[in-house]
Coordinates of C-alpha atoms in Angstrom, one line a residue:
X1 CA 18.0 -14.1 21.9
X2 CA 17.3 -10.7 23.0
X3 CA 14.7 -11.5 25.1
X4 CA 16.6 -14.5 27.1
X5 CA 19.7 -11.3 27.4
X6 CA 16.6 -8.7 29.1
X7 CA 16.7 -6.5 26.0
X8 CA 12.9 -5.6 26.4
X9 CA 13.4 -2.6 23.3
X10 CA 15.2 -4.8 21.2
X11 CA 12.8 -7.7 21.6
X12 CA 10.2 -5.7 21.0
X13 CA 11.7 -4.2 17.5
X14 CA 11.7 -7.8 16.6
X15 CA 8.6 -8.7 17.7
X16 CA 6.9 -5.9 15.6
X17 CA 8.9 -6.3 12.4
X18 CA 8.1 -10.8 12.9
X19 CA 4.1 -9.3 12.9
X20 CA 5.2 -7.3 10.0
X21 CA 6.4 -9.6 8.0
X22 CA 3.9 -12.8 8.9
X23 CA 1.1 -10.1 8.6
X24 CA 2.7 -9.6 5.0
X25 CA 2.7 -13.3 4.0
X26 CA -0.4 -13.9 5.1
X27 CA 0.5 -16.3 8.0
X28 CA -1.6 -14.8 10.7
X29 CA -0.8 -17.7 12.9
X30 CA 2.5 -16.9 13.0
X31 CA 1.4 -13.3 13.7
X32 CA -0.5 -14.2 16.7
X33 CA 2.1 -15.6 18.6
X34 CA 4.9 -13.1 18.2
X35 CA 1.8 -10.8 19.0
X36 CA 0.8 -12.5 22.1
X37 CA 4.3 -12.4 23.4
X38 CA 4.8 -8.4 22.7
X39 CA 1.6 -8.4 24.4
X40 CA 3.0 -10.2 27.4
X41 CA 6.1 -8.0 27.4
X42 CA 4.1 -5.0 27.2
X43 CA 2.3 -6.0 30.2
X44 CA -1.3 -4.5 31.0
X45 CA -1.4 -2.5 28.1
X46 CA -0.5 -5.4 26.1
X47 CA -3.8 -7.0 27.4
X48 CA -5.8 -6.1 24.2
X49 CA -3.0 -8.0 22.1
X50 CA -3.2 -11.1 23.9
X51 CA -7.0 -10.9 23.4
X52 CA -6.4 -10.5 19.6
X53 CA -3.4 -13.3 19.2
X54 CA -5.7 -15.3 21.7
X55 CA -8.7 -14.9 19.4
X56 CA -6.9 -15.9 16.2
X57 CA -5.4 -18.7 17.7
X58 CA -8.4 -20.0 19.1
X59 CA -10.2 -19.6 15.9
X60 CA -7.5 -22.6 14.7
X61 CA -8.3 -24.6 17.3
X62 CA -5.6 -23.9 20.0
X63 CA -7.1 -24.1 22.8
X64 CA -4.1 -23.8 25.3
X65 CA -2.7 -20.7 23.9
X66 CA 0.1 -19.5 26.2
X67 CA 1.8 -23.0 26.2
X68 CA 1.9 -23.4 22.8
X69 CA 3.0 -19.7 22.2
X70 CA 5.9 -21.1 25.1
X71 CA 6.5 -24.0 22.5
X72 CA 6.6 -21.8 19.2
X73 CA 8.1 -18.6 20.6
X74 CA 10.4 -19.9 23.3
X75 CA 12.8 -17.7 25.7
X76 CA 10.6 -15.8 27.3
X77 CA 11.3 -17.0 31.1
X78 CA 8.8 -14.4 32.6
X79 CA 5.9 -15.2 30.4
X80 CA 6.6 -19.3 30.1
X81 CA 4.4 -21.6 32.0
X82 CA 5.8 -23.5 34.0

């Protein structure tokens, strides 16, 4: 919700405490996407999270990995395929 009100700081808290957590349960899936959209909000020096989250994903056979981050992590107009 924060990110579809353009609360970029409060987005990002959640983003890093949802990597936090999936990174604690062991669901580094889940941890990829939430970190390939901080990445995306972080912009150019986000690039090296994308890569990461990209990696991961890819490694599970996702090979269009922005759209399904846009399916699994809607509300992020900027970032969302169209």
């Amino acid at each position: 919700i924060s990110a579809t009100h353009g609360n970029r700081r409060l987005t990002l808290h959640h983003l890093d405490a949802a990597i936090e957590g999936f990174d604690a349960a062991g669901m580094p899936v889940n941890a990829a996407y939430a970190r390939r959209r901080k990445g995306e909000l972080l912009g150019a020096e986000g690039e090296a999270l994308i890569d990461e989250a990209d990696a991961t994903l890819r490694s599970q056979s996702v090979a269009d990995t922005m759209r399904w981050t846009s399916i699994v992590l809607p509300g992020f107009p900027s970032a969302d395929p169209a």
